[in-house]
Structure formats: C-alpha cells, structure tokens
Short mmCIF file of C-alpha atoms and ligand atoms in Angstrom, two decimals:
data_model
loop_
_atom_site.label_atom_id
_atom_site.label_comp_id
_atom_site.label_asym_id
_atom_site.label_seq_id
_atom_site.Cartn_x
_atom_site.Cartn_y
_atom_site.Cartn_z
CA UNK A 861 149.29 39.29 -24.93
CA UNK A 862 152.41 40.78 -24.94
CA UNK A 863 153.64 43.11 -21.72
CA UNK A 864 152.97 46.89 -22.80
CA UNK A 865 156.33 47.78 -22.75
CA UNK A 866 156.77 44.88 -25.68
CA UNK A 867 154.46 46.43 -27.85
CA UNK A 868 155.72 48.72 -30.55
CA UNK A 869 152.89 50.42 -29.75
CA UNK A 870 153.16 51.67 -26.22
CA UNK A 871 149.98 52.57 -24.35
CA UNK A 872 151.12 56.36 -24.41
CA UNK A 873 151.40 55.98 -27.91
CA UNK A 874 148.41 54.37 -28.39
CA UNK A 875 146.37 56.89 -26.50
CA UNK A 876 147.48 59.72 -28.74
CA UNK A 877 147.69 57.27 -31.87
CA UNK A 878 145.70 59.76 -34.38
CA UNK A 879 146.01 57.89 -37.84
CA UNK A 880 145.74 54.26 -37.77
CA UNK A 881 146.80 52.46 -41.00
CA UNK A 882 144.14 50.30 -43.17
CA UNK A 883 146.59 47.03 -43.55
CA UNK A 884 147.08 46.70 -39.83
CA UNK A 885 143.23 47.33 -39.56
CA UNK A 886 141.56 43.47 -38.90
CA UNK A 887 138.31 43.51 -39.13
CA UNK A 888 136.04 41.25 -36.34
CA UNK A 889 132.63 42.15 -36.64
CA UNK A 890 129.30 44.35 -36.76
CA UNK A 891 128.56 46.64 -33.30
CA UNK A 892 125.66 48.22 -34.63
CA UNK A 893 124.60 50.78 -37.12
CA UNK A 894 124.45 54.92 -36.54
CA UNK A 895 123.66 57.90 -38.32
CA UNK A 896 125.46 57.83 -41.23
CA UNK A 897 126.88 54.78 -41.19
CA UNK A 898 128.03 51.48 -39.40
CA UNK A 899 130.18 50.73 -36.67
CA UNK A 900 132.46 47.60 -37.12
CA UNK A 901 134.89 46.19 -34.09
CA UNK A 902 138.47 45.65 -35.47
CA UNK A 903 142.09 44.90 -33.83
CA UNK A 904 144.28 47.09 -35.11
CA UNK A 905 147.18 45.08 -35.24
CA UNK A 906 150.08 46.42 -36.49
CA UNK A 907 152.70 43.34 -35.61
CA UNK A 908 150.06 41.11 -36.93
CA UNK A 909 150.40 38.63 -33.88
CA UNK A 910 146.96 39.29 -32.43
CA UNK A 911 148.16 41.50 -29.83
CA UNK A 912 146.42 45.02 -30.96
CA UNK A 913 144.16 46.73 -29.24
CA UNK A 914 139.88 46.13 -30.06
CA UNK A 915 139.07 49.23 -31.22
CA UNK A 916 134.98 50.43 -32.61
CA UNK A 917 135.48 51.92 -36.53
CA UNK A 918 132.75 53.84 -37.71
CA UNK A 919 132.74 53.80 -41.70
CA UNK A 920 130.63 56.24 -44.22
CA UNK A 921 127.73 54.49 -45.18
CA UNK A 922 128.50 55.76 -48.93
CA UNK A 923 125.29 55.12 -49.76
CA UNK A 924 122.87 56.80 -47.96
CA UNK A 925 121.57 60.53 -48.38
CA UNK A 926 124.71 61.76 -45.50
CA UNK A 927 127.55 63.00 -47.27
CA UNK A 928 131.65 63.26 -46.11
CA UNK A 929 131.12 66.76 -44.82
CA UNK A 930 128.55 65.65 -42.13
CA UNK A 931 130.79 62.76 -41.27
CA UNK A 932 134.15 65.01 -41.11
CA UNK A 933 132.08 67.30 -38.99
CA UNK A 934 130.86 64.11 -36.85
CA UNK A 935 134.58 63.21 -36.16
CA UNK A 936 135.56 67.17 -34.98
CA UNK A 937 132.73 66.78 -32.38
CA UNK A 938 133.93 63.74 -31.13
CA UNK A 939 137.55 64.55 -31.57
CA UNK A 940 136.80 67.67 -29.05
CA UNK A 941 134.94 65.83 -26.38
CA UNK A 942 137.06 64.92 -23.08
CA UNK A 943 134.30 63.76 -20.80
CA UNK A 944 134.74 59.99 -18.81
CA UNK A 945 130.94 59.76 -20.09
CA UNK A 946 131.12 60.61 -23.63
CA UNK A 947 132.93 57.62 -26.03
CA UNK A 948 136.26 58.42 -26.27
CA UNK A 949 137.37 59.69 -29.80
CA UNK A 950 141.13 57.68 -30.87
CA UNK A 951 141.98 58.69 -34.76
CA UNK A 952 141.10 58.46 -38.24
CA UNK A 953 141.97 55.94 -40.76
CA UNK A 954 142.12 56.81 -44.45
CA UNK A 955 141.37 54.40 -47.26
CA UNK A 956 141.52 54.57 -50.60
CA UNK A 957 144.06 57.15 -50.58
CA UNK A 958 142.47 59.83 -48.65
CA UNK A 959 139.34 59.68 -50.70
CA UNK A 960 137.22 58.20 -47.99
CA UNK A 961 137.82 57.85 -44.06
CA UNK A 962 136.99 56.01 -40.85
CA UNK A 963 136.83 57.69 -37.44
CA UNK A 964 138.29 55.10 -34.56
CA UNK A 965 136.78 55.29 -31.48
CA UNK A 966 137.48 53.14 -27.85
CA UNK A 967 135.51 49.64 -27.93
CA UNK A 968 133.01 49.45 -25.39
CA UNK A 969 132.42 45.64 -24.21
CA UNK A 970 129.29 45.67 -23.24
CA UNK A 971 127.13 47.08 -26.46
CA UNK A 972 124.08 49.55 -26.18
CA UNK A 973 122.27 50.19 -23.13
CA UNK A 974 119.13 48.31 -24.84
CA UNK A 975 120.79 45.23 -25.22
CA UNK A 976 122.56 45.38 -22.26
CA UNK A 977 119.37 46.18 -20.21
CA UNK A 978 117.23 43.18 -21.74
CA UNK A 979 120.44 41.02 -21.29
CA UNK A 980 121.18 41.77 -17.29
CA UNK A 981 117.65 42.68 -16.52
CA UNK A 982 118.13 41.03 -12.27
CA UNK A 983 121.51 42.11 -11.99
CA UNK A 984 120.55 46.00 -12.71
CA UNK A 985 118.42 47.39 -9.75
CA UNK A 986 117.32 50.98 -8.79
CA UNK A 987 120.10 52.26 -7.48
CA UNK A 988 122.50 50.63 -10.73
CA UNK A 989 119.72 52.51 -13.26
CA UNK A 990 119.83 55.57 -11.00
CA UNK A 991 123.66 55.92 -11.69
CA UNK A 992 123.94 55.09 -15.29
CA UNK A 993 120.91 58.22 -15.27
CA UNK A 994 123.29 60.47 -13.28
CA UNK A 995 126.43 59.58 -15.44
CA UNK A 996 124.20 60.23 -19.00
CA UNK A 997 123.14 63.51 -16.72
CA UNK A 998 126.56 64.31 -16.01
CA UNK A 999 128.08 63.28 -20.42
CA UNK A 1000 124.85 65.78 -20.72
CA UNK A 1001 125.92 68.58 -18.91
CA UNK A 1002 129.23 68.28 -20.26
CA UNK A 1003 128.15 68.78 -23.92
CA UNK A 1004 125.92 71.81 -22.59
CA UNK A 1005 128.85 73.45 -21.41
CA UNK A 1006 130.85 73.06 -24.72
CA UNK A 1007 127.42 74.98 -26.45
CA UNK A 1008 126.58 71.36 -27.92
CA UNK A 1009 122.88 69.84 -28.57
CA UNK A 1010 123.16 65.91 -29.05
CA UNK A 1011 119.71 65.67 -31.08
CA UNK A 1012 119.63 62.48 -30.63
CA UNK A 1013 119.57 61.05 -27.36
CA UNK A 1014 118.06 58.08 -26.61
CA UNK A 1015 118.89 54.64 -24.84
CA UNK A 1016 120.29 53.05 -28.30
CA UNK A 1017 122.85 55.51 -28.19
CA UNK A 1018 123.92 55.17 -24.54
CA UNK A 1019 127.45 52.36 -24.98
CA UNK A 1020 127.94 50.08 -21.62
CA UNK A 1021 131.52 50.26 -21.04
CA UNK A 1022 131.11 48.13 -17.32
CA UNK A 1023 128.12 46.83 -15.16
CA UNK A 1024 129.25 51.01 -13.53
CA UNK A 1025 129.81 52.92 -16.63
CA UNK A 1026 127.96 53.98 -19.28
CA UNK A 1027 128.51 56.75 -22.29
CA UNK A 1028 126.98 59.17 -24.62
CA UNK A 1029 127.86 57.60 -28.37
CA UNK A 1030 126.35 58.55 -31.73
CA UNK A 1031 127.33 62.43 -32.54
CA UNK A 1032 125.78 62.03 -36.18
CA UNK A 1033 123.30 64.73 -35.43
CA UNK A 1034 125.08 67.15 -32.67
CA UNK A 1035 125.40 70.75 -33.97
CA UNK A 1036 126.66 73.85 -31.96
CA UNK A 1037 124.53 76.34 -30.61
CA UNK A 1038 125.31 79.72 -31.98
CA UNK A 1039 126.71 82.01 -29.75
CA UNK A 1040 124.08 84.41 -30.38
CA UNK A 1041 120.98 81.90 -29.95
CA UNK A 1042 119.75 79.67 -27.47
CA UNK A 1043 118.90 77.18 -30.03
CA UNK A 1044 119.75 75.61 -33.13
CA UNK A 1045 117.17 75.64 -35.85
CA UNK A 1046 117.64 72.26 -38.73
CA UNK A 1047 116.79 73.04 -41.94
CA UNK A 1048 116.44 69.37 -42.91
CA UNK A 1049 114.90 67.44 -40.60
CA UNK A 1050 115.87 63.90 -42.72
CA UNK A 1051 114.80 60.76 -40.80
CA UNK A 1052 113.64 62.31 -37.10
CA UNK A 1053 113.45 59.84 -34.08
CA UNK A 1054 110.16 62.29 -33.40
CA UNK A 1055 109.34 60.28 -30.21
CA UNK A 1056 112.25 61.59 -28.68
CA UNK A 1057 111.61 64.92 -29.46
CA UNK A 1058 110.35 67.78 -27.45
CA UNK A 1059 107.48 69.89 -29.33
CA UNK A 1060 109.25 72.52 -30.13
CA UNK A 1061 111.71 70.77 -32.01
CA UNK A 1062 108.98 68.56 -33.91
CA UNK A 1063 106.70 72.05 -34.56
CA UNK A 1064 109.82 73.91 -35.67
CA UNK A 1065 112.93 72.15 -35.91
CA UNK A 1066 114.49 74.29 -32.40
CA UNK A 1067 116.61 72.23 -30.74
CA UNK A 1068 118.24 73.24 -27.63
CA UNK A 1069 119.67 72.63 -24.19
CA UNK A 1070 116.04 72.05 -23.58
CA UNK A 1071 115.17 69.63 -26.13
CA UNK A 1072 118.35 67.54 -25.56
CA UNK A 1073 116.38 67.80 -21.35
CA UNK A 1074 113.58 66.61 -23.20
CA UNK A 1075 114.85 63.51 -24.80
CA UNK A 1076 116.55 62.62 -21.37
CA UNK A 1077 113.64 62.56 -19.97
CA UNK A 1078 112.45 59.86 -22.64
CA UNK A 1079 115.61 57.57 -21.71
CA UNK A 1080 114.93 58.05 -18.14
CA UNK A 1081 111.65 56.26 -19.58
CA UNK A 1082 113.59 53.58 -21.79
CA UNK A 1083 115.96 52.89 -18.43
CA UNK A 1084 112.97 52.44 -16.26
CA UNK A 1085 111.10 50.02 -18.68
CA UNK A 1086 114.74 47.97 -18.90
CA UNK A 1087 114.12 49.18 -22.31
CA UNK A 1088 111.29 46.48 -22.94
CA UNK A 1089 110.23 46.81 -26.20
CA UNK A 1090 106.91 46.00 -25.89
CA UNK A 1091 106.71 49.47 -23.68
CA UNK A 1092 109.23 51.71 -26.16
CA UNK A 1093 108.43 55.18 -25.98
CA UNK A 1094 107.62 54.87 -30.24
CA UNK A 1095 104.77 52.13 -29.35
CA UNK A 1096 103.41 53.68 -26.34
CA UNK A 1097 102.59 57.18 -28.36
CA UNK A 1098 101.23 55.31 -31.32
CA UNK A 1099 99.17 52.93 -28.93
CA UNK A 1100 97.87 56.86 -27.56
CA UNK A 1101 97.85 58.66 -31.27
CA UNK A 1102 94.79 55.47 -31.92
CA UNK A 1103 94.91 54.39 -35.84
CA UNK A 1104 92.55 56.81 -36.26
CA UNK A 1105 95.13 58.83 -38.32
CA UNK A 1106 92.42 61.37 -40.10
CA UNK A 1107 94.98 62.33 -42.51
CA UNK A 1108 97.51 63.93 -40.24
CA UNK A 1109 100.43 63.34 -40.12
CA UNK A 1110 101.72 61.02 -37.19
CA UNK A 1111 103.94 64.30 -35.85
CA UNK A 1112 100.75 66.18 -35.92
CA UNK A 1113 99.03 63.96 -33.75
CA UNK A 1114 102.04 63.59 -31.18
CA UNK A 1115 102.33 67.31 -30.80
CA UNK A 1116 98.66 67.23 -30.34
CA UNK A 1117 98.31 65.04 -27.24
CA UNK A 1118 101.67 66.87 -25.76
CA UNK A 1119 99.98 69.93 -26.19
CA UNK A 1120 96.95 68.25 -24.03
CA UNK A 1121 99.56 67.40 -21.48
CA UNK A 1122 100.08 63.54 -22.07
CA UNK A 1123 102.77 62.44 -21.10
CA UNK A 1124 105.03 58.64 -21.56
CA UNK A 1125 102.97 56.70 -18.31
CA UNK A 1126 105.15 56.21 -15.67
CA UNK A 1127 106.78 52.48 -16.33
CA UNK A 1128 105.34 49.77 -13.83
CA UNK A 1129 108.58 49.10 -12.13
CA UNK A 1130 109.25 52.58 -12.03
CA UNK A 1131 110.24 53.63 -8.08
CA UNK A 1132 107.48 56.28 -6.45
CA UNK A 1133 110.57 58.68 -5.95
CA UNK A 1134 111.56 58.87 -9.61
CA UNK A 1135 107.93 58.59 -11.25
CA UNK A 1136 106.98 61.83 -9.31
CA UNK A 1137 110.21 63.92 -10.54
CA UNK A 1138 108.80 67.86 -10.43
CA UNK A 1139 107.98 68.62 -14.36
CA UNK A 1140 109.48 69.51 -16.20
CA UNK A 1141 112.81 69.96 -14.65
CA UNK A 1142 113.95 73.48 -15.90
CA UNK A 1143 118.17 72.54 -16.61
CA UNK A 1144 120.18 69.00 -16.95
CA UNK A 1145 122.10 70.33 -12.99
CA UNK A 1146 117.96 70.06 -11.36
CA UNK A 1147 117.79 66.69 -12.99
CA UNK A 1148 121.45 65.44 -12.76
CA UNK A 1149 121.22 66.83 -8.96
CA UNK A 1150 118.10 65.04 -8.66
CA UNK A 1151 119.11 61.89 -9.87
CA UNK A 1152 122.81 61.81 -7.36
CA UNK A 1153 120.09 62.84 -4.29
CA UNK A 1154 117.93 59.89 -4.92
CA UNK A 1155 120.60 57.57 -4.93
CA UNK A 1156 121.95 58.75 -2.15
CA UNK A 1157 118.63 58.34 -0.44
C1 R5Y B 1815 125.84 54.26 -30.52
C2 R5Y B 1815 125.05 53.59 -31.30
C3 R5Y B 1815 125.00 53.63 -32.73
C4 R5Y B 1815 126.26 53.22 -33.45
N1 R5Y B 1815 127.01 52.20 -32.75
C5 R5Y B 1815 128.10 52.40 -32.00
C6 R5Y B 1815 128.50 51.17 -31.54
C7 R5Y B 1815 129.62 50.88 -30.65
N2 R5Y B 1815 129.58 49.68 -30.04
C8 R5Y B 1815 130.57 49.35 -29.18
N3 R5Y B 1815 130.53 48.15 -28.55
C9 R5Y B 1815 129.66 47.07 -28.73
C10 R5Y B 1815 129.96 45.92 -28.04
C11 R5Y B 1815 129.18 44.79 -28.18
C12 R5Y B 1815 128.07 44.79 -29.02
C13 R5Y B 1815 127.31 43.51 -29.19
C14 R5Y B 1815 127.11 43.12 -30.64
C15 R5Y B 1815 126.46 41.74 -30.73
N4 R5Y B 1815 125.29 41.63 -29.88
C16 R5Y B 1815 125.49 42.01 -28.50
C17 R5Y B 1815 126.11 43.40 -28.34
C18 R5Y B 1815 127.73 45.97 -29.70
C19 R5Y B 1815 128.53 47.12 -29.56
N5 R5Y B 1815 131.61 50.16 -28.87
C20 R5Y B 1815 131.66 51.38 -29.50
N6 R5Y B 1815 132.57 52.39 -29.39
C21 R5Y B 1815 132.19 53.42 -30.19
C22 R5Y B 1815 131.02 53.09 -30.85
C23 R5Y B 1815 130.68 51.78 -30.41
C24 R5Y B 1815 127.56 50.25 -32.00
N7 R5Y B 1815 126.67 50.90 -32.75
#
C-alpha cells in the first residue's frame, strides 16, 4: 500500500477519525456475532484503491429484542475506554441518514480467544496462557477503576490481537456502578450466560466488581481447558446439575451445587500452581498480582 504520508488519510488522522462515511465503507466479511448485534470486517476505503485501513463494524441487529438506546450506550462505554487491553473504540458511521448507526472499532487479526486457542493449541504454553490471564486481569482492573462491571466476561469475548496480546471486547452488557452502591442490580436479566455468573448475580441480578472476579475466574477455566469444548464451563455444570431436572429451573440447580461448594474441576492440563489459587481471591489486584508472580516463577 501506499506510504502513510500518501494517504489522504494520515495515520494521525486516522486515529482520531470519529465519523467514517458509508460509501467508502467495503464490506469483507463476518467476525462474529455480540450482544446486540454482529460484527462485520470492512476497509474503509475512502480513495477506493484498496489501500484503507481493516477496520471491525459492529451493526444493530434491528431485529432482536435490544433497542438503539442500549447500542448508543454500548458505543459511550467503549468510546471512554483507553486501556492497551480493552478493543480500541475508532468512530461511528451513520446510515440511512442518521436513522441507524455503526460503531467502528480496531480489527483484531487473530479472532476470539476460543478459536484462537483450539487453532494454536502447541504453540500456547503455561507461561503464554499465564500472560494473556494477567493482561484480561490487568483490561479488568482498568474497567474497575472507571466504576464499570463487564457482565459478561468470558473467553468468547477475549479478541487476539498477537500470539502476546489479547483484549476485553463485547461491552453489550457493561453498566456503571452507582456511586452510591457497590453493585448494580438488572432489572431484565434477557438471555444470561448463567454459567458465568457468580450466585449472587443469578439469585438476584447484583452484579459487581465481584461478580465480574467471578466470571474471571470461569475464563481462567476456559484458558486452561484451551477452551475445549467438550470441557466448557456450560457442559461441565449440566454434566453436575444430572438430567434429573425435578422441575427446577436449570439456575436453581446451579446455585444449588455452588451453594454446596462445587466448584468448575480443575482442567487436566491445568499447572499445580494455578489449580491451587487461594479461593476465592477477594479483588482483581490478588488475582492479577497472582497471575504476574506465577509467571515470573
Ligand atoms: C467479542 C466478541 C463478540 C463480537 N465480536 C467481535 C468481533 C471482532 N473480531 C475481530 N477480529 C476477528 C478476526 C478474525 C476472525 C476469524 C473469523 C473466521 N474464522 C476465524 C476467526 C474473527 C474476528 N476484531 C474485532 N474488533 C472489534 C470487535 C472484533 C467478532 N465478534
């Protein structure tokens, strides 16, 4: 392609490029789906010689039950998040004359953890899966300092930017924490990933610091089964919960046996000093500390 400074879009510009325009918009193809909608990978291309940047466009899924307030509300989170492992927010493009919009985000190469894990299973060892655990740690702790709750962390919504980097994607479900609460109660829980969620938010709908601790603690599970599906957390609990249903309702039963202290089994390949991490660890700075002093071991 063309040297930068050939570009009518120079990379300053680009960085701080806010509204892209829907005719220089090519689309490629599907990345995946979210909450809320879909996520398609595009070059915007304004010269039209193939020389625009890839760029990851998230687009309403008009649709479904979510509506353009959630989604505007999606794109403030993201547009206020400055972290090297959160996905980086780039602009909004409008269509059909304001009426409906896209948010733009960077394009990360490599796909979701889950893919990228079953993909490069030999070339990702202990100490690779111990980082990419410090860096979702460290996109954690980040959030927790802006008074944010993800809600919905889990390893298909951890992006691989490089075989070293991986980010937090997927703010469909963040909400602040109100300044006067520790937590942030949901009013409707709509479709729950409940087998990422700590009892409290599956009893109650709380969701807090401690919740969002919770559901790391679930990828830590996903990273250390290289996110086999045979072993996902959701098949694992239902394998304990037994068909024997009774009536309940399947959240019933999972609160049940975490009530009676069961716990995810340790995965197989998991090493001795990360299977016996104390429980629960109390903040995301004990595990994130945890997870930098066993790589350094
Ligand atoms: C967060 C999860 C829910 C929503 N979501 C977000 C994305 C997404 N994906 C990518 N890159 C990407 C790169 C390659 C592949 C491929 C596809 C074909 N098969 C192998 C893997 C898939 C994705 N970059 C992104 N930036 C911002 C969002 C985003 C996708 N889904």
């Amino acid at each position: 392609p063309l040297p930068d400074r050939d570009r009518a879009l120079g990379p300053s510009h680009q960085q701080d490029q806010s509204v892209y325009e829907e005719r220089h918009l090519r689309y490629i193809s599907p990345l995946g789906k979210g909450n809320f909608g879909s996520v398609e990978l595009c070059r915007y291309d304004p010269l039209g010689d193939n020389t625009g940047e890839l760029i990851a466009v998230k687009k309403l899924q008009p649709n479904k039950q979510s509506n353009l307030e959630d989604f505007q509300k999606e794109i403030n989170t993201i547009r206020s998040l400055h972290c090297d492992y959160i996905v980086k927010y780039r602009g909004v493009c409008y269509s059909m004359g304001r009426l409906s919009m896209s948010l733009v985000m960077e394009y990360l190469p490599y796909g979701s953890l889950i893919g990228y894990l079953e993909k490069n299973r030999q070339l990702v060892n202990n100490r690779r899966m111990l980082l990419f655990a410090s860096q979702i740690c460290k996109g954690l702790e980040y959030l927790q300092s802006m008074r944010y709750v993800h809600r919905d962390l889990a390893a298909r919504n951890i992006l691989v930017a490089s075989d070293t980097l991986v980010k937090i994607a997927d703010f469909g479900l963040t909400k602040i924490i109100p300044f006067d609460k520790e937590y942030y109660r949901v009013t409707h829980p709509g479709e729950s990933p409940i087998f990422w969620y700590a009892p409290e938010s599956i009893t109650e709908s709380k969701f807090s610091h401690k919740s969002d601790v919770w559901s790391f603690g679930v990828v830590l599970h996903e990273l250390f089964s290289y996110c086999e599906h045979n072993c996902n957390p959701k098949r694992l609990y239902m394998q304990e919960i037994g068909n024997d249903m009774q009536g309940l309702s399947i959240s019933m039963h999972l609160v049940d046996i975490l009530k009676d202290n069961w716990r995810l089994p340790a995965p197989p390949l998991c090493p001795p000093r990360v299977r016996h991490l104390p429980q629960p660890y109390a903040t995301l700075r004990v595990a994130g500390s945890l997870a930098v002093r066993l790589l350094d071991q």
